Amino acid sequence: MTIDKPRTLPDGRSIPLLTGDELPMLESWLEFHRRTLALKCAGLDDEQVRQQAAEPSELTLLGLVQHLAEVERNWFQRAFAGLDVPPVFGEEGGYALDASRGLDEALTVWRREIARGRELIAGRSLEDAGRIPDGPMAGLEVSLRWVLIHMIEEYARHNGHADILRERIDGVTGY
């Protein structure tokens, strides 16, 4: 007798694939981490998402959302697809806070960058490659597999930061 296990967690996130082909598995893990970041911000107002983790760090949940919008653009549009697009929020990499930018705007931009990245990798193979456009690894070839693994790592690391920030803001832990 097979016992059907829930495919979603109580918070609504889909459980990443546990078996199957590599590409859907990697995509499911990336989506899990994207949804985790959104949950870390859920129910907070603009003032709360601007609270810093601990001095001297200026890290905030709003800064993380902005940074990950930049990361989405950089790896999917610039590196993988080879598009010449400017940074989303300017040269600071998204961490710098703009008094006029609130959480709703940052989340909208972040979701737009995610959607664009999905479009660019749709139907592509894990072996398809682009080139890193700048920085210390400029010009090196990078596969879609590497980009997806890197993005999972990037989100996992920053979701750990987000968990600490959220606990500091209102005591909420977990997810």
XYZ file of N, CA, C and O in Angstrom:
700
model
N 0.842 -1.179 0.000
C 0.000 0.000 0.000
C 0.890 1.247 0.000
O 1.781 1.393 0.824
N 0.646 2.162 -0.902
C 1.400 3.415 -0.989
C 0.664 4.496 -0.208
O -0.544 4.677 -0.379
N 1.406 5.180 0.625
C 0.822 6.281 1.392
C 1.132 7.573 0.662
O 2.288 7.879 0.396
N 0.105 8.313 0.305
C 0.312 9.596 -0.361
C 0.784 10.613 0.664
O 0.139 10.824 1.686
N 1.902 11.202 0.387
C 2.462 12.240 1.253
C 2.025 13.600 0.711
O 1.839 13.765 -0.495
N 1.875 14.587 1.590
C 1.529 15.922 1.095
C 2.623 16.449 0.176
O 3.807 16.216 0.406
N 2.219 17.119 -0.862
C 3.170 17.666 -1.825
C 3.510 19.123 -1.519
O 4.328 19.719 -2.184
N 2.824 19.658 -0.528
C 3.118 21.023 -0.099
C 3.299 21.041 1.413
O 2.762 20.197 2.128
N 4.053 22.012 1.859
C 4.236 22.226 3.291
C 3.043 23.005 3.825
O 2.307 23.627 3.054
N 2.829 23.011 5.135
C 1.694 23.766 5.696
C 1.683 25.249 5.310
O 0.621 25.856 5.243
N 2.853 25.819 5.000
C 2.915 27.232 4.621
C 2.615 27.456 3.146
O 2.645 28.580 2.661
N 2.332 26.387 2.390
C 1.953 26.508 0.988
C 3.065 26.271 -0.016
O 2.801 26.148 -1.213
N 4.312 26.198 0.443
C 5.411 25.953 -0.496
C 5.371 24.512 -0.977
O 5.139 23.595 -0.191
N 5.634 24.337 -2.279
C 5.748 22.989 -2.829
C 7.030 22.352 -2.330
O 8.077 23.005 -2.273
N 6.944 21.096 -1.990
C 8.138 20.354 -1.594
C 8.963 20.120 -2.863
O 8.427 19.662 -3.876
N 10.254 20.423 -2.825
C 11.082 20.175 -4.011
C 11.051 18.700 -4.393
O 10.884 17.827 -3.527
N 11.208 18.447 -5.684
C 11.194 17.069 -6.167
C 12.259 16.245 -5.449
O 13.383 16.709 -5.252
N 11.893 15.057 -5.081
C 12.809 14.154 -4.387
C 13.392 13.100 -5.319
O 14.398 12.464 -4.996
N 12.752 12.915 -6.453
C 13.220 11.969 -7.460
C 12.917 12.570 -8.825
O 12.130 13.512 -8.946
N 13.520 12.001 -9.842
C 13.213 12.429 -11.200
C 14.401 13.016 -11.923
O 15.550 12.921 -11.469
N 14.102 13.639 -13.036
C 15.147 14.211 -13.876
C 15.792 15.428 -13.220
O 15.158 16.150 -12.446
N 17.037 15.665 -13.577
C 17.834 16.708 -12.936
C 17.286 18.118 -13.145
O 17.201 18.888 -12.185
N 16.923 18.486 -14.361
C 16.471 19.852 -14.616
C 15.222 20.206 -13.803
O 15.218 21.216 -13.092
N 14.160 19.397 -13.846
C 12.997 19.740 -13.018
C 13.329 19.751 -11.521
O 12.778 20.556 -10.766
N 14.246 18.883 -11.091
C 14.620 18.867 -9.681
C 15.314 20.173 -9.292
O 14.982 20.790 -8.277
N 16.275 20.612 -10.104
C 16.965 21.866 -9.814
C 15.993 23.042 -9.844
O 16.037 23.918 -8.966
N 15.108 23.057 -10.827
C 14.127 24.143 -10.901
C 13.206 24.136 -9.684
O 12.843 25.201 -9.169
N 12.830 22.948 -9.204
C 11.941 22.888 -8.046
C 12.648 23.378 -6.785
O 12.025 24.017 -5.933
N 13.938 23.099 -6.656
C 14.683 23.599 -5.500
C 14.844 25.114 -5.555
O 14.718 25.799 -4.535
N 15.090 25.649 -6.741
C 15.206 27.102 -6.868
C 13.873 27.764 -6.535
O 13.817 28.748 -5.793
N 12.780 27.195 -7.026
C 11.456 27.753 -6.730
C 11.156 27.679 -5.231
O 10.584 28.612 -4.653
N 11.534 26.597 -4.587
C 11.347 26.462 -3.146
C 12.053 27.603 -2.407
O 11.478 28.232 -1.517
N 13.272 27.891 -2.794
C 14.019 28.960 -2.128
C 13.462 30.346 -2.460
O 13.469 31.232 -1.602
N 12.984 30.532 -3.671
C 12.336 31.809 -4.003
C 11.098 32.014 -3.131
O 10.874 33.093 -2.588
N 10.292 30.985 -3.009
C 9.079 31.097 -2.186
C 9.425 31.292 -0.713
O 8.699 31.954 0.015
N 10.536 30.727 -0.280
C 10.977 30.919 1.102
C 11.284 32.384 1.358
O 10.873 32.943 2.383
N 11.987 33.038 0.440
C 12.279 34.461 0.617
C 10.984 35.268 0.701
O 10.850 36.148 1.557
N 10.029 34.969 -0.161
C 8.751 35.682 -0.113
C 8.070 35.481 1.245
O 7.508 36.426 1.812
N 8.133 34.273 1.782
C 7.535 34.011 3.098
C 8.228 34.795 4.204
O 7.575 35.237 5.154
N 9.533 34.969 4.095
C 10.271 35.725 5.113
C 9.778 37.170 5.168
O 9.876 37.821 6.205
N 9.259 37.676 4.061
C 8.793 39.064 3.983
C 7.290 39.198 4.226
O 6.797 40.316 4.416
N 6.574 38.090 4.209
C 5.111 38.127 4.300
C 4.646 38.754 5.605
O 5.151 38.443 6.685
N 3.673 39.655 5.487
C 3.060 40.266 6.649
C 3.843 41.400 7.280
O 3.433 41.931 8.307
N 4.951 41.775 6.689
C 5.764 42.864 7.231
C 5.480 44.157 6.483
O 5.116 44.140 5.304
N 5.680 45.281 7.154
C 5.503 46.577 6.500
C 6.866 47.145 6.096
O 7.911 46.559 6.399
N 6.829 48.284 5.410
C 8.060 48.881 4.889
C 9.061 49.221 5.991
O 10.271 49.098 5.793
N 8.574 49.637 7.126
C 9.482 49.961 8.232
C 10.172 48.696 8.748
O 11.380 48.695 9.005
N 9.424 47.623 8.878
C 9.996 46.382 9.401
C 11.058 45.802 8.474
O 12.094 45.329 8.936
N 10.814 45.832 7.162
C 11.789 45.236 6.235
C 13.038 46.086 6.089
O 13.999 45.670 5.455
N 13.049 47.260 6.693
C 14.232 48.129 6.690
C 15.069 47.960 7.960
O 16.123 48.563 8.087
N 14.607 47.134 8.897
C 15.364 46.923 10.129
C 16.622 46.124 9.839
O 16.579 45.093 9.171
N 17.739 46.611 10.375
C 19.018 45.980 10.141
C 19.208 44.765 11.042
O 18.668 44.707 12.144
N 20.020 43.834 10.557
C 20.285 42.607 11.299
C 20.998 42.913 12.611
O 20.510 42.584 13.682
N 22.129 43.516 12.530
C 22.941 43.847 13.705
C 24.067 44.759 13.236
O 24.626 44.558 12.159
N 24.364 45.748 14.022
C 25.459 46.646 13.654
C 26.770 45.876 13.667
O 26.927 44.959 14.468
N 27.694 46.138 12.784
C 27.697 47.240 11.833
C 27.036 46.894 10.501
O 27.023 47.706 9.591
N 26.460 45.695 10.373
C 25.843 45.286 9.119
C 24.653 46.178 8.786
O 23.865 46.525 9.663
N 24.507 46.506 7.516
C 23.353 47.267 7.038
C 22.344 46.354 6.336
O 21.413 46.828 5.698
N 22.524 45.042 6.479
C 21.674 44.063 5.825
C 20.234 44.144 6.338
O 19.989 44.182 7.536
N 19.287 44.186 5.399
C 17.859 44.232 5.700
C 17.124 43.257 4.784
O 17.659 42.844 3.750
N 15.889 42.914 5.144
C 15.084 42.074 4.255
C 14.835 42.783 2.922
O 14.895 42.160 1.859
N 14.559 44.079 2.975
C 14.357 44.823 1.728
C 15.614 44.771 0.870
O 15.549 44.548 -0.340
N 16.770 44.930 1.490
C 18.032 44.838 0.761
C 18.245 43.472 0.141
O 18.739 43.353 -0.983
N 17.847 42.412 0.856
C 17.982 41.065 0.297
C 17.090 40.868 -0.924
O 17.516 40.275 -1.919
N 15.856 41.352 -0.857
C 14.954 41.226 -2.014
C 15.546 41.959 -3.211
O 15.579 41.425 -4.327
N 16.037 43.162 -2.985
C 16.645 43.943 -4.071
C 17.876 43.226 -4.619
O 18.071 43.134 -5.837
N 18.728 42.719 -3.723
C 19.935 42.016 -4.151
C 19.583 40.796 -4.994
O 20.199 40.560 -6.042
N 18.581 40.023 -4.568
C 18.245 38.821 -5.313
C 17.580 39.136 -6.647
O 17.697 38.358 -7.591
N 16.942 40.286 -6.772
C 16.474 40.729 -8.093
C 17.678 40.956 -9.009
O 17.669 40.561 -10.179
N 18.723 41.574 -8.456
C 19.964 41.797 -9.226
C 20.608 40.467 -9.609
O 21.066 40.285 -10.741
N 20.642 39.530 -8.677
C 21.243 38.225 -8.921
C 20.488 37.488 -10.021
O 21.090 36.892 -10.923
N 19.158 37.521 -9.960
C 18.343 36.892 -11.006
C 18.707 37.466 -12.375
O 18.929 36.726 -13.333
N 18.762 38.791 -12.457
C 19.085 39.442 -13.733
C 20.485 39.065 -14.189
O 20.713 38.746 -15.354
N 21.446 39.133 -13.276
C 22.833 38.901 -13.647
C 23.054 37.500 -14.207
O 23.659 37.341 -15.267
N 22.565 36.483 -13.517
C 22.886 35.120 -13.940
C 22.042 34.614 -15.087
O 22.558 33.914 -15.965
N 20.753 34.969 -15.136
C 19.936 34.460 -16.232
C 20.010 35.341 -17.476
O 20.130 34.835 -18.584
N 19.936 36.640 -17.317
C 19.931 37.521 -18.483
C 21.339 37.838 -18.983
O 21.627 37.707 -20.157
N 22.189 38.279 -18.080
C 23.515 38.715 -18.495
C 24.447 37.539 -18.779
O 25.034 37.460 -19.854
N 24.595 36.630 -17.826
C 25.556 35.538 -17.998
C 25.017 34.455 -18.936
O 25.643 34.150 -19.951
N 23.856 33.882 -18.623
C 23.377 32.759 -19.422
C 22.924 33.192 -20.815
O 23.334 32.613 -21.813
N 22.087 34.221 -20.897
C 21.527 34.626 -22.196
C 22.399 35.626 -22.946
O 22.137 35.905 -24.113
N 23.399 36.200 -22.292
C 24.303 37.137 -22.970
C 23.687 38.481 -23.286
O 24.157 39.182 -24.184
N 22.650 38.871 -22.561
C 21.995 40.148 -22.818
C 22.763 41.288 -22.153
O 23.306 41.135 -21.057
N 22.776 42.416 -22.807
C 23.448 43.597 -22.266
C 22.394 44.453 -21.564
O 21.818 45.362 -22.151
N 22.124 44.114 -20.305
C 21.132 44.832 -19.517
C 21.816 45.465 -18.312
O 22.732 44.881 -17.742
N 21.357 46.646 -17.922
C 21.972 47.315 -16.768
C 21.513 46.686 -15.456
O 20.525 45.944 -15.429
N 22.195 47.002 -14.366
C 21.713 46.543 -13.065
C 20.295 47.061 -12.804
O 19.909 48.126 -13.290
N 19.526 46.312 -12.061
C 18.142 46.666 -11.771
C 18.066 47.931 -10.923
O 17.306 48.838 -11.214
N 18.844 47.970 -9.857
C 18.762 49.060 -8.889
C 20.008 49.937 -8.859
O 20.260 50.625 -7.883
N 20.819 49.885 -9.865
C 22.033 50.691 -9.870
C 23.245 49.866 -9.494
O 23.178 48.656 -9.300
N 24.361 50.534 -9.379
C 25.637 49.858 -9.200
C 25.874 49.300 -7.802
O 26.843 48.597 -7.575
N 25.025 49.586 -6.832
C 25.255 49.112 -5.464
C 24.878 47.647 -5.281
O 25.029 47.112 -4.196
N 24.348 47.005 -6.297
C 23.990 45.601 -6.183
C 22.677 45.362 -5.466
O 22.336 44.243 -5.127
N 21.914 46.415 -5.202
C 20.595 46.239 -4.629
C 20.525 46.385 -3.128
O 19.459 46.594 -2.580
N 21.650 46.275 -2.431
C 21.600 46.363 -0.973
C 21.262 47.767 -0.489
O 20.651 47.942 0.547
N 21.701 48.789 -1.234
C 21.469 50.169 -0.795
C 19.971 50.462 -0.785
O 19.258 50.163 -1.741
N 19.504 51.044 0.301
C 18.083 51.336 0.428
C 17.769 52.717 -0.110
O 18.507 53.670 0.112
N 16.683 52.804 -0.825
C 16.180 54.053 -1.374
C 14.912 54.382 -0.582
O 13.983 53.568 -0.518
N 14.878 55.566 0.018
C 13.734 55.946 0.862
C 12.412 55.879 0.109
O 11.361 55.676 0.711
N 12.460 56.028 -1.214
C 11.219 56.021 -1.990
C 10.791 54.611 -2.407
O 9.686 54.427 -2.894
N 11.638 53.616 -2.232
C 11.316 52.257 -2.666
C 10.822 51.457 -1.474
O 11.487 51.342 -0.459
N 9.659 50.864 -1.624
C 9.093 50.044 -0.561
C 9.129 48.577 -0.919
O 9.559 48.192 -2.020
N 8.660 47.761 -0.015
C 8.683 46.316 -0.207
C 7.847 45.884 -1.407
O 8.285 45.045 -2.192
N 6.653 46.456 -1.572
C 5.803 46.046 -2.700
C 6.507 46.257 -4.033
O 6.482 45.383 -4.897
N 7.154 47.419 -4.186
C 7.875 47.690 -5.431
C 9.034 46.715 -5.611
O 9.223 46.164 -6.696
N 9.807 46.498 -4.547
C 10.956 45.590 -4.640
C 10.507 44.169 -4.983
O 11.137 43.498 -5.811
N 9.418 43.695 -4.365
C 8.916 42.354 -4.669
C 8.406 42.262 -6.101
O 8.602 41.245 -6.776
N 7.764 43.319 -6.586
C 7.285 43.333 -7.971
C 8.458 43.230 -8.944
O 8.422 42.442 -9.903
N 9.497 43.999 -8.705
C 10.684 43.964 -9.562
C 11.335 42.588 -9.485
O 11.707 42.004 -10.508
N 11.482 42.055 -8.282
C 12.089 40.736 -8.085
C 11.306 39.668 -8.858
O 11.889 38.852 -9.572
N 9.985 39.705 -8.740
C 9.154 38.720 -9.457
C 9.271 38.884 -10.967
O 9.242 37.895 -11.710
N 9.398 40.111 -11.434
C 9.589 40.357 -12.873
C 10.904 39.740 -13.349
O 10.959 39.132 -14.424
N 11.953 39.880 -12.558
C 13.246 39.305 -12.926
C 13.181 37.781 -12.936
O 13.769 37.138 -13.809
N 12.471 37.192 -11.988
C 12.287 35.746 -11.960
C 11.570 35.287 -13.224
O 11.979 34.325 -13.882
N 10.490 35.980 -13.578
C 9.711 35.611 -14.770
C 10.573 35.692 -16.033
O 10.508 34.804 -16.888
N 11.380 36.720 -16.140
C 12.247 36.872 -17.318
C 13.268 35.741 -17.374
O 13.523 35.175 -18.442
N 13.831 35.394 -16.237
C 14.778 34.284 -16.203
C 14.133 32.974 -16.628
O 14.720 32.192 -17.393
N 12.917 32.733 -16.162
C 12.199 31.513 -16.559
C 12.005 31.465 -18.074
O 12.137 30.407 -18.692
N 11.642 32.613 -18.654
C 11.466 32.677 -20.114
C 12.745 32.299 -20.834
O 12.711 31.579 -21.841
N 13.863 32.809 -20.353
C 15.142 32.606 -21.037
C 15.664 31.180 -20.945
O 16.412 30.744 -21.818
N 15.269 30.441 -19.909
C 15.773 29.066 -19.797
C 14.759 28.021 -20.255
O 15.097 26.848 -20.354
N 13.544 28.444 -20.547
C 12.509 27.496 -20.981
C 12.984 26.711 -22.198
O 13.452 27.286 -23.184
N 12.886 25.411 -22.098
C 13.246 24.546 -23.212
C 14.741 24.377 -23.424
O 15.154 23.724 -24.384
N 15.536 24.921 -22.558
C 16.988 24.824 -22.706
C 17.515 23.585 -21.986
O 16.900 23.066 -21.064
N 18.684 23.159 -22.368
C 19.342 22.004 -21.777
C 20.281 22.445 -20.659
O 20.832 23.554 -20.697
N 20.501 21.580 -19.711
C 21.446 21.879 -18.631
C 22.861 22.094 -19.162
O 23.670 22.759 -18.526
N 23.147 21.562 -20.333
C 24.477 21.719 -20.926
C 24.625 23.016 -21.719
O 25.733 23.416 -22.049
N 23.508 23.681 -22.039
C 23.594 24.962 -22.741
C 24.388 25.932 -21.878
O 24.340 25.872 -20.645
N 25.121 26.828 -22.527
C 26.034 27.680 -21.764
C 26.009 29.127 -22.232
O 25.629 29.435 -23.354
N 26.417 29.973 -21.321
C 26.637 31.385 -21.589
C 28.026 31.735 -21.076
O 28.833 30.855 -20.797
N 28.284 33.047 -20.942
C 29.589 33.500 -20.450
C 29.402 34.525 -19.344
O 28.538 35.388 -19.426
N 30.243 34.411 -18.348
C 30.222 35.371 -17.247
C 30.698 36.709 -17.808
O 31.776 36.784 -18.400
N 29.877 37.766 -17.669
C 30.184 39.028 -18.357
C 31.262 39.883 -17.705
O 31.922 40.658 -18.396
N 31.433 39.782 -16.397
C 32.396 40.678 -15.744
C 32.860 40.075 -14.433
O 32.485 38.966 -14.080
N 33.675 40.811 -13.725
C 34.198 40.333 -12.451
C 35.420 39.457 -12.643
O 35.952 39.334 -13.751
N 35.848 38.805 -11.575
C 37.088 38.034 -11.635
C 37.017 36.805 -12.542
O 38.047 36.274 -12.940
N 35.812 36.351 -12.879
C 35.660 35.188 -13.758
C 35.158 35.589 -15.150
O 34.681 34.745 -15.905
N 35.275 36.865 -15.495
C 34.774 37.365 -16.778
C 35.287 36.523 -17.941
O 36.462 36.170 -18.007
N 34.348 36.193 -18.832
C 34.683 35.462 -20.040
C 34.610 33.954 -19.913
O 34.617 33.253 -20.923
N 34.527 33.439 -18.705
C 34.451 31.990 -18.538
C 33.071 31.480 -18.941
O 32.050 32.113 -18.674
N 33.071 30.321 -19.589
C 31.816 29.688 -19.976
C 31.143 29.102 -18.744
O 31.809 28.572 -17.850
N 29.825 29.214 -18.698
C 29.063 28.712 -17.566
C 27.798 28.026 -18.097
O 27.088 28.577 -18.933
N 27.556 26.795 -17.624
C 26.397 26.034 -18.095
C 25.144 26.433 -17.313
O 25.223 26.971 -16.204
N 23.998 26.122 -17.889
C 22.738 26.338 -17.180
C 22.731 25.534 -15.888
O 22.242 26.012 -14.872
N 23.290 24.339 -15.909
C 23.376 23.527 -14.685
C 24.097 24.314 -13.591
O 23.632 24.405 -12.467
N 25.249 24.901 -13.929
C 26.027 25.659 -12.952
C 25.226 26.855 -12.453
O 25.218 27.142 -11.255
N 24.558 27.561 -13.361
C 23.770 28.735 -12.963
C 22.677 28.330 -11.985
O 22.482 28.982 -10.952
N 21.959 27.264 -12.273
C 20.891 26.823 -11.375
C 21.439 26.412 -10.014
O 20.881 26.779 -8.971
N 22.529 25.669 -9.999
C 23.132 25.271 -8.720
C 23.597 26.506 -7.958
O 23.371 26.618 -6.749
N 24.213 27.439 -8.656
C 24.665 28.668 -7.998
C 23.485 29.457 -7.435
O 23.547 29.977 -6.313
N 22.401 29.551 -8.185
C 21.230 30.289 -7.722
C 20.616 29.626 -6.482
O 20.197 30.317 -5.557
N 20.571 28.311 -6.447
C 20.065 27.605 -5.265
C 20.953 27.936 -4.067
O 20.451 28.245 -2.978
N 22.250 27.897 -4.263
C 23.194 28.218 -3.191
C 23.033 29.658 -2.740
O 23.036 29.958 -1.540
N 22.874 30.566 -3.675
C 22.727 31.991 -3.358
C 21.475 32.229 -2.511
O 21.515 32.904 -1.486
N 20.357 31.658 -2.934
C 19.118 31.805 -2.168
C 19.209 31.124 -0.810
O 18.748 31.677 0.194
N 19.781 29.930 -0.758
C 19.868 29.223 0.518
C 20.659 30.039 1.532
O 20.256 30.180 2.689
N 21.779 30.604 1.090
C 22.604 31.421 1.984
C 21.834 32.652 2.453
O 21.778 32.950 3.651
N 21.214 33.356 1.526
C 20.500 34.574 1.894
C 19.208 34.292 2.660
O 18.774 35.115 3.468
N 18.593 33.137 2.433
C 17.420 32.787 3.234
C 17.811 32.537 4.689
O 17.004 32.778 5.592
N 19.026 32.076 4.922
C 19.516 31.981 6.293
C 19.617 33.358 6.931
O 19.221 33.565 8.081
N 20.129 34.327 6.151
C 20.165 35.712 6.638
C 18.745 36.212 6.891
O 18.473 36.862 7.911
N 17.847 35.919 5.964
C 16.467 36.390 6.081
C 15.792 35.804 7.322
O 14.998 36.488 7.980
N 16.105 34.568 7.648
C 15.522 33.949 8.831
C 15.957 34.683 10.098
O 15.146 34.953 10.983
N 17.225 35.056 10.166
C 17.741 35.806 11.325
C 17.094 37.185 11.381
O 16.684 37.649 12.451
N 16.990 37.850 10.233
C 16.352 39.167 10.184
C 14.904 39.084 10.649
O 14.450 39.906 11.449
N 14.168 38.104 10.155
C 12.759 37.975 10.514
C 12.607 37.712 12.012
O 11.735 38.284 12.669
N 13.459 36.877 12.567
C 13.382 36.605 13.999
C 13.650 37.874 14.801
O 12.986 38.139 15.790
N 14.586 38.688 14.333
C 14.903 39.944 15.019
C 13.712 40.915 14.938
O 13.429 41.627 15.883
N 13.023 40.921 13.809
C 11.916 41.863 13.604
C 10.721 41.521 14.497
O 10.193 42.394 15.184
N 10.260 40.272 14.434
C 9.018 39.952 15.155
C 9.022 38.587 15.845
O 7.978 38.123 16.295
N 10.182 37.945 15.909
C 10.266 36.674 16.618
C 9.858 35.458 15.821
O 9.953 34.328 16.315
N 9.392 35.649 14.585
C 8.960 34.525 13.764
C 10.198 33.752 13.299
O 11.150 34.326 12.783
N 10.160 32.446 13.507
C 11.254 31.573 13.061
C 10.687 30.449 12.217
O 9.473 30.248 12.154
N 11.588 29.720 11.617
C 11.174 28.550 10.855
C 10.911 28.839 9.414
O 11.555 29.699 8.842
N 9.954 28.130 8.895
C 9.577 28.077 7.487
C 10.405 27.010 6.873
O 11.070 26.905 6.081
